[in-house]
Tab-separated table of C-alpha atoms and ligand atoms in Angstrom:
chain	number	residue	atom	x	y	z
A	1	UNK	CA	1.706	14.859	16.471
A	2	UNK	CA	4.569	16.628	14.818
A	3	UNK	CA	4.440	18.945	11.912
A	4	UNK	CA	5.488	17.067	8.506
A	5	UNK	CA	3.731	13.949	10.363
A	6	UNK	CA	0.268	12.916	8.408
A	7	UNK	CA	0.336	9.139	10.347
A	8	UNK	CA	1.277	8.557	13.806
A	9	UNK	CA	0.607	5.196	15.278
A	10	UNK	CA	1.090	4.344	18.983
A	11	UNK	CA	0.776	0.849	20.641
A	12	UNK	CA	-1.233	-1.041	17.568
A	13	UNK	CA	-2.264	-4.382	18.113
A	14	UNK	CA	-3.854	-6.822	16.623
A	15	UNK	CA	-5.272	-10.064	18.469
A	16	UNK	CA	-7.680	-12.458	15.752
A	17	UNK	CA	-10.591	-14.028	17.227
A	18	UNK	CA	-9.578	-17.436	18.586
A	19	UNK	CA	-5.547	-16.551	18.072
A	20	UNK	CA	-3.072	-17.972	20.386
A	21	UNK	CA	-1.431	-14.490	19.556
A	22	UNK	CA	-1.286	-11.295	18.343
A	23	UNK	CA	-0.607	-11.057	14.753
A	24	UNK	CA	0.586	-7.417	15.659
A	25	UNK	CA	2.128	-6.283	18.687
A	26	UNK	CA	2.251	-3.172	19.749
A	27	UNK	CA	3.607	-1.289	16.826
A	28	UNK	CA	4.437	2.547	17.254
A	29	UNK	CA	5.528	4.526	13.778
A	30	UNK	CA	5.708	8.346	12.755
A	31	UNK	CA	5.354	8.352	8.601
A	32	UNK	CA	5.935	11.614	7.598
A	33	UNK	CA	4.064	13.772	4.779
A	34	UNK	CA	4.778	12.712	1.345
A	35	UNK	CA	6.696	10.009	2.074
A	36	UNK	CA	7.233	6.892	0.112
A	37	UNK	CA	6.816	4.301	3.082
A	38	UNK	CA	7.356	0.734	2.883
A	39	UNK	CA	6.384	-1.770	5.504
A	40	UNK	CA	8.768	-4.676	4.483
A	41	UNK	CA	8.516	-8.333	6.236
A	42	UNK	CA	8.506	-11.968	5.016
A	43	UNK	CA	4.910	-13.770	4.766
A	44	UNK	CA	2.868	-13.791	7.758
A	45	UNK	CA	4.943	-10.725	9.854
A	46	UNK	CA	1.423	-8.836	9.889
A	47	UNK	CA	1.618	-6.304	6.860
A	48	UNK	CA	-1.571	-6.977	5.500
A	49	UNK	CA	-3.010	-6.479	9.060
A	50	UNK	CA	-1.076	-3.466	10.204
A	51	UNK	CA	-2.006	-1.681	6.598
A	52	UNK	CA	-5.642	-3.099	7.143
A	53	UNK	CA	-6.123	-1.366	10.231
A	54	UNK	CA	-4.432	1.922	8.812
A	55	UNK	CA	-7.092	2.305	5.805
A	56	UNK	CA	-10.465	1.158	7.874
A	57	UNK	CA	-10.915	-2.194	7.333
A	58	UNK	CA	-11.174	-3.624	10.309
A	59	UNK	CA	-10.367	-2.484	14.183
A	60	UNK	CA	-7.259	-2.539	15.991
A	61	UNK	CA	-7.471	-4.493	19.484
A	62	UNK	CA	-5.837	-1.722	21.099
A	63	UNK	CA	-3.547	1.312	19.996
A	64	UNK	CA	-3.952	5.237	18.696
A	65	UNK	CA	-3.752	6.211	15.264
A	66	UNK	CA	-4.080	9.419	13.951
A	67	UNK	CA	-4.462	10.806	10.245
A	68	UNK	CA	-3.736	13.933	8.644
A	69	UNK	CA	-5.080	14.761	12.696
A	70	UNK	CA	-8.014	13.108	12.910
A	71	UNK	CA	-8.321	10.220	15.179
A	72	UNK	CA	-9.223	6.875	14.041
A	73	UNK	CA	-11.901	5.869	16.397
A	74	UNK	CA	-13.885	9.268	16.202
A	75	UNK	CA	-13.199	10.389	12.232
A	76	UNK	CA	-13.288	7.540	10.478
A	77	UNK	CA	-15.670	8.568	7.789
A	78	UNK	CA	-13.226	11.597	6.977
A	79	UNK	CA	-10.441	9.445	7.124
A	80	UNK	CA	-11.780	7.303	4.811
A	81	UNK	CA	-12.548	10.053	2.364
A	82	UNK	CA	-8.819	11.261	2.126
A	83	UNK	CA	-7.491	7.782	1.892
A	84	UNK	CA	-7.347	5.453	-1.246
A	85	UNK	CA	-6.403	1.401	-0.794
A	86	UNK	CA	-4.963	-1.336	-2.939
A	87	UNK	CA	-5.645	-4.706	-1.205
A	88	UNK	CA	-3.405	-7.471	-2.122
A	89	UNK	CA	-5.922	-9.477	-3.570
A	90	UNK	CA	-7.864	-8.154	-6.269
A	91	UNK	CA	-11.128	-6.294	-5.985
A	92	UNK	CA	-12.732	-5.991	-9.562
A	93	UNK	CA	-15.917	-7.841	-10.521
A	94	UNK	CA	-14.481	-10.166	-13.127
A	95	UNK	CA	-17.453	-10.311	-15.364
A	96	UNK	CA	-17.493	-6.717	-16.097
A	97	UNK	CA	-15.318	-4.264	-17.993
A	98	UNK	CA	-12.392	-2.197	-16.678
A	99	UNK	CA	-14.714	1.014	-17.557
A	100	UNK	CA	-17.732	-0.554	-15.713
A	101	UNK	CA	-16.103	-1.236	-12.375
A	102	UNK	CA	-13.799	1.954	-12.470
A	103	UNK	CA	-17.724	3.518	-13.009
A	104	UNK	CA	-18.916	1.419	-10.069
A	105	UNK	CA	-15.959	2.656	-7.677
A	106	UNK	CA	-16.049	6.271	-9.189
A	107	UNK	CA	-20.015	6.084	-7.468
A	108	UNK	CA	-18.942	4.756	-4.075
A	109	UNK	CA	-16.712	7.756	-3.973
A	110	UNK	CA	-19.453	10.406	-4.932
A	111	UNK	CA	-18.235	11.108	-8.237
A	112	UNK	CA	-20.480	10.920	-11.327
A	113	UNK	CA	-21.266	12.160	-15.058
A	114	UNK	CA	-18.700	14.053	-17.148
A	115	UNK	CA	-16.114	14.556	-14.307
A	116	UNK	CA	-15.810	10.732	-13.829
A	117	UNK	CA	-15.985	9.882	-17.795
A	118	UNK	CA	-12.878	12.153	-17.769
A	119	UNK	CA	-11.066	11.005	-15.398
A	120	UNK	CA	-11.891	7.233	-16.401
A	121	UNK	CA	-10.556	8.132	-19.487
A	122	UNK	CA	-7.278	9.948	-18.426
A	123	UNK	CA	-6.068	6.950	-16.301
A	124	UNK	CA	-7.176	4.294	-18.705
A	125	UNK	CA	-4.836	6.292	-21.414
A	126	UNK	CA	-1.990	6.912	-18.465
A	127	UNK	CA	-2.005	2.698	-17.850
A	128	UNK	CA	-2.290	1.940	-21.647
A	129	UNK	CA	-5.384	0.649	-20.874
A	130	UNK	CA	-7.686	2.240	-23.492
A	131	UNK	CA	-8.331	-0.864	-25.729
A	132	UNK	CA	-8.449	-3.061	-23.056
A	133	UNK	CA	-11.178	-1.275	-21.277
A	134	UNK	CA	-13.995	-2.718	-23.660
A	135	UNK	CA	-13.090	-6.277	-22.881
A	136	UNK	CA	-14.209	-8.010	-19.361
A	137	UNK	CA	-11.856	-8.007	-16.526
A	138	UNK	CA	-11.891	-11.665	-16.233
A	139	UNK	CA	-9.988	-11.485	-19.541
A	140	UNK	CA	-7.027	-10.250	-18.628
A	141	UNK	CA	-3.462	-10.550	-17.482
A	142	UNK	CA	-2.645	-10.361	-13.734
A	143	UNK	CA	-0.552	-6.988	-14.462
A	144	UNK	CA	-3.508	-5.485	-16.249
A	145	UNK	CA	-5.906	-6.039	-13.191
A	146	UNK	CA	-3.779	-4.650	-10.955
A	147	UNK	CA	-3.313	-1.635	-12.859
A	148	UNK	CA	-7.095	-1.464	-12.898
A	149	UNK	CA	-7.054	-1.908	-9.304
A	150	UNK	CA	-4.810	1.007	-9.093
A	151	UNK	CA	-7.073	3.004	-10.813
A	152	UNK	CA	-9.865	2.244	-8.874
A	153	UNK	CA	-8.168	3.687	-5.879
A	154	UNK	CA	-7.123	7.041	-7.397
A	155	UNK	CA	-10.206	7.915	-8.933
A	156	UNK	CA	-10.994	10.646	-5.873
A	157	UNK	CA	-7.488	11.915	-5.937
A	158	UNK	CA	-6.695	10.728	-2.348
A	159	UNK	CA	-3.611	12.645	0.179
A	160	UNK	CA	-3.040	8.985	1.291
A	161	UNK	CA	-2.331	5.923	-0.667
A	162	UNK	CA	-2.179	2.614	0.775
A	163	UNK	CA	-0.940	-0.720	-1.462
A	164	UNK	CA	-0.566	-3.725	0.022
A	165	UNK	CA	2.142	-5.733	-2.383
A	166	UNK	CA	0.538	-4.049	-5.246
A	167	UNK	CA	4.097	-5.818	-7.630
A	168	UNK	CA	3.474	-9.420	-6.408
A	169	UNK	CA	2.638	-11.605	-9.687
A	170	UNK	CA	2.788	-8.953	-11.819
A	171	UNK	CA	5.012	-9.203	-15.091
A	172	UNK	CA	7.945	-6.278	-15.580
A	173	UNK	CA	5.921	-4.116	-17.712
A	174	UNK	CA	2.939	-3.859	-15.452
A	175	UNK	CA	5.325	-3.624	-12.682
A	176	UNK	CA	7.639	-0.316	-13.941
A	177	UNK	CA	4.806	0.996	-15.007
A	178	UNK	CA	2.984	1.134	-11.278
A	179	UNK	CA	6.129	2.016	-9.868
A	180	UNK	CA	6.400	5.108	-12.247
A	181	UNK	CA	3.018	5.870	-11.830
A	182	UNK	CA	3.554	5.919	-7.655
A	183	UNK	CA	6.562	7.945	-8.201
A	184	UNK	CA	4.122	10.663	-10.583
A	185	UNK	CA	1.346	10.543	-7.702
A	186	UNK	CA	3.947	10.745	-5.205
A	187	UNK	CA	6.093	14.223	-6.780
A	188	UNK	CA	2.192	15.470	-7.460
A	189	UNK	CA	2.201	15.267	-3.185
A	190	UNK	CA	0.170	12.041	-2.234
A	191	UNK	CA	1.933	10.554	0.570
A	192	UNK	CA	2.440	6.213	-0.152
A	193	UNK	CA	2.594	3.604	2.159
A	194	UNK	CA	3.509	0.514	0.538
A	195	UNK	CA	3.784	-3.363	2.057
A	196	UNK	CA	6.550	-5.527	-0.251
A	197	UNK	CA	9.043	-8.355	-0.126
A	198	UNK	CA	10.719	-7.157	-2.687
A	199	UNK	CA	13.643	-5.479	-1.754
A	200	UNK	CA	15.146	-4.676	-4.180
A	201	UNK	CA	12.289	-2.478	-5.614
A	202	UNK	CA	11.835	-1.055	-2.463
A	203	UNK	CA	15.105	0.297	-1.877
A	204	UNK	CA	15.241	2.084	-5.411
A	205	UNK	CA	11.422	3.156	-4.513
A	206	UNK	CA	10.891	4.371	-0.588
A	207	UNK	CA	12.443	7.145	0.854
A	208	UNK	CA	11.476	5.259	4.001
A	209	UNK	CA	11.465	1.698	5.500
A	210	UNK	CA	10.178	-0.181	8.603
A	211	UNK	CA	11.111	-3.870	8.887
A	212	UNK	CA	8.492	-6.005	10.781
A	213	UNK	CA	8.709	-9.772	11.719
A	214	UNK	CA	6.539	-11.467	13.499
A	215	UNK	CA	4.124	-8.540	14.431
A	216	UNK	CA	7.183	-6.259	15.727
A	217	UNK	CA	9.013	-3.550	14.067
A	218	UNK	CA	12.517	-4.786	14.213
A	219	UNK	CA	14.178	-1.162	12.329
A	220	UNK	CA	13.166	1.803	10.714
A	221	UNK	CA	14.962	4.826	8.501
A	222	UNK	CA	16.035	5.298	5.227
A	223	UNK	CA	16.911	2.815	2.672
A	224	UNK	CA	20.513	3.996	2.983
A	225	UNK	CA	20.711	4.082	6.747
A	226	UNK	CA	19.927	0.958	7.157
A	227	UNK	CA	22.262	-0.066	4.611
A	228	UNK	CA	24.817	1.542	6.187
A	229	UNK	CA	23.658	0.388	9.675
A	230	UNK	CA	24.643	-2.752	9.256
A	231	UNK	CA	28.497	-4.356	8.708
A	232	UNK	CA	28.742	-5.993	5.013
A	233	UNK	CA	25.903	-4.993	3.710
A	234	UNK	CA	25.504	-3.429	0.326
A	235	UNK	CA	21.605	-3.553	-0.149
A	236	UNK	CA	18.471	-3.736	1.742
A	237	UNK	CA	17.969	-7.641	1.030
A	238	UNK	CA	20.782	-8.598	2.890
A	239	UNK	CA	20.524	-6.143	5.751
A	240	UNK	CA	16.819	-7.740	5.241
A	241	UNK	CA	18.133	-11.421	5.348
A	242	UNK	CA	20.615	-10.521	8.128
A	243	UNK	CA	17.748	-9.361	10.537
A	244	UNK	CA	15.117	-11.976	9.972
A	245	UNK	CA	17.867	-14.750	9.842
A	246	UNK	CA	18.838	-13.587	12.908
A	247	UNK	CA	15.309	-13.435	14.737
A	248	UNK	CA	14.687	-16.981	13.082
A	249	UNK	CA	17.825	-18.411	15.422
A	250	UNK	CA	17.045	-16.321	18.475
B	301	ADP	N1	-8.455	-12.921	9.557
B	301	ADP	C1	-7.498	-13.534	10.244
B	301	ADP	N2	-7.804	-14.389	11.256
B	301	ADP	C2	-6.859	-15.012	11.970
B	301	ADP	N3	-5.530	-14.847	11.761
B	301	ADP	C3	-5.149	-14.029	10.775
B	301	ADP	C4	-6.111	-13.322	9.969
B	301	ADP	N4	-5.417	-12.572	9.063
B	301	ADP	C5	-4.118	-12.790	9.305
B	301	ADP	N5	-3.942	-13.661	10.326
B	301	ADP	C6	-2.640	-14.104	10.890
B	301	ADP	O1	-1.939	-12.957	11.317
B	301	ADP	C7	-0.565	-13.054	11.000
B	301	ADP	C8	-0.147	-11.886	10.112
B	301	ADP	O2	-0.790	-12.018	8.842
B	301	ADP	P1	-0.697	-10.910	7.723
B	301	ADP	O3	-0.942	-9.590	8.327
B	301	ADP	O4	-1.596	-11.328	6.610
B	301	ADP	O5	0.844	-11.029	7.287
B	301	ADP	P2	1.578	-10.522	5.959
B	301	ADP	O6	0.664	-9.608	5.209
B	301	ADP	O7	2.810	-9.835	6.458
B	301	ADP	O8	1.942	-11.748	5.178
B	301	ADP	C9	-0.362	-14.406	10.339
B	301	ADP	O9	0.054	-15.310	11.323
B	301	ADP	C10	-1.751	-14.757	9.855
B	301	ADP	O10	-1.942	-16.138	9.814
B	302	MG	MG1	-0.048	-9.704	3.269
């Protein structure tokens, strides 16, 4: 594993129970310490899976990955420790408060008494979520849950962050102010590994990109090189729509 590296994955695939195929296929990626890494692909290319596999969640079929040097098979418990997740859908028991679940994660992380309080209270205040925190979850906007989501994951100050389409259904507001917050986390050195079809956010947000379609990575570098890589294109959603248009008539 190179230096500046803190994931290397080699070979990942992915093969469902009871799938005619893999949902990933053989995926091999380098993301690099404190990198802002998006893993971009229409619905179904096997983001949710590949990031799934990456934070613990379930087992790869076949493949190496390594994290901040530790390999998945044999450190998984330590991996887990250093890692925080987002899933796309929402985690948060709806019939409790923001406070009460962030209280409830806090716990499953080993953190308790004044220390958590504290840091409750510090991102609650950061998210503008203060007033909100007294009221049940089920009472609120989509935005607001997510932020609480967010929360939830940062609570033990994690090196890695994964968020799988943490923007999707999320009103502006909610949405600049995750983005913001990811940049803060990100200058304060936690490396982010986001999934998105938005690319227009992700180009103004990653430092790095890897398209995937269809279980495959299908290009990789920097928002600008790809950009650049490709004849007439001025942003990442057409050098987006040029490659999966493309795969769609091959
Ligand atoms: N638990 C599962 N069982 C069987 N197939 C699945 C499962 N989860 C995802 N898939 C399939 O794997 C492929 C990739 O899905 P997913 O990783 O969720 O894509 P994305 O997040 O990019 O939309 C899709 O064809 C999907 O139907
Ligand atoms: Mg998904």
């Amino acid at each position: 594993m190179e230096q500046g590296t803190i994931i290397e994955i080699q070979g990942l695939t992915k093969t469902f129970r009871g799938a005619l195929e893999p949902a990933v296929k053989g995926i091999s990626l380098s993301i690099g310490r404190n990198e802002i890494f998006g893993l971009l692909g229409p619905n179904g290319a096997g983001k949710t899976t590949t990031i799934s596999i990456l934070c613990g969640l379930f087992p790869a079929t076949s493949g190496k990955i390594n994290i901040d040097g530790m390999d998945m098979k044999g450190d998984l418990s330590n991996i887990k420790q250093i890692v925080g997740v987002v899933p796309q859908d929402i985690a948060l028991y709806p019939t409790l408060t923001a406070r009460e679940n962030l209280d409830f994660y806090g716990h499953m992380y080993g953190l308790s008494g004044k220390l958590l309080k504290d840091k409750i209270d510090m991102w609650l205040e950061n998210f503008g979520l203060t007033e909100a925190a007294k009221r049940k979850v089920n009472t609120y906007s989509g935005g607001m849950k997510r932020r609480v989501n967010l929360i939830a994951a940062i609570l033990h100050d994690p090196k890695i962050l994964f968020l799988d389409e943490p923007t999707v259904g999320v009103d502006v507001q909610s949405r600049n102010v995750i983005i913001d917050y990811l940049k803060k986390l990100n200058d304060n050195g936690t490396t982010i590994i986001y999934t998105s079809h938005h690319m227009d956010e992700a180009e103004h947000f990653c430092t790095k990109v890897a398209i995937i379609d269809n279980g495959t990575i299908i290009e990789q570098g920097t928002p600008a090189e790809l950009i650049s890589r490709y004849d007439g294109c001025h942003n990442l959603e057409s050098v987006f729509l040029q490659l999966t248009k493309r795969r769609l008539r091959d």
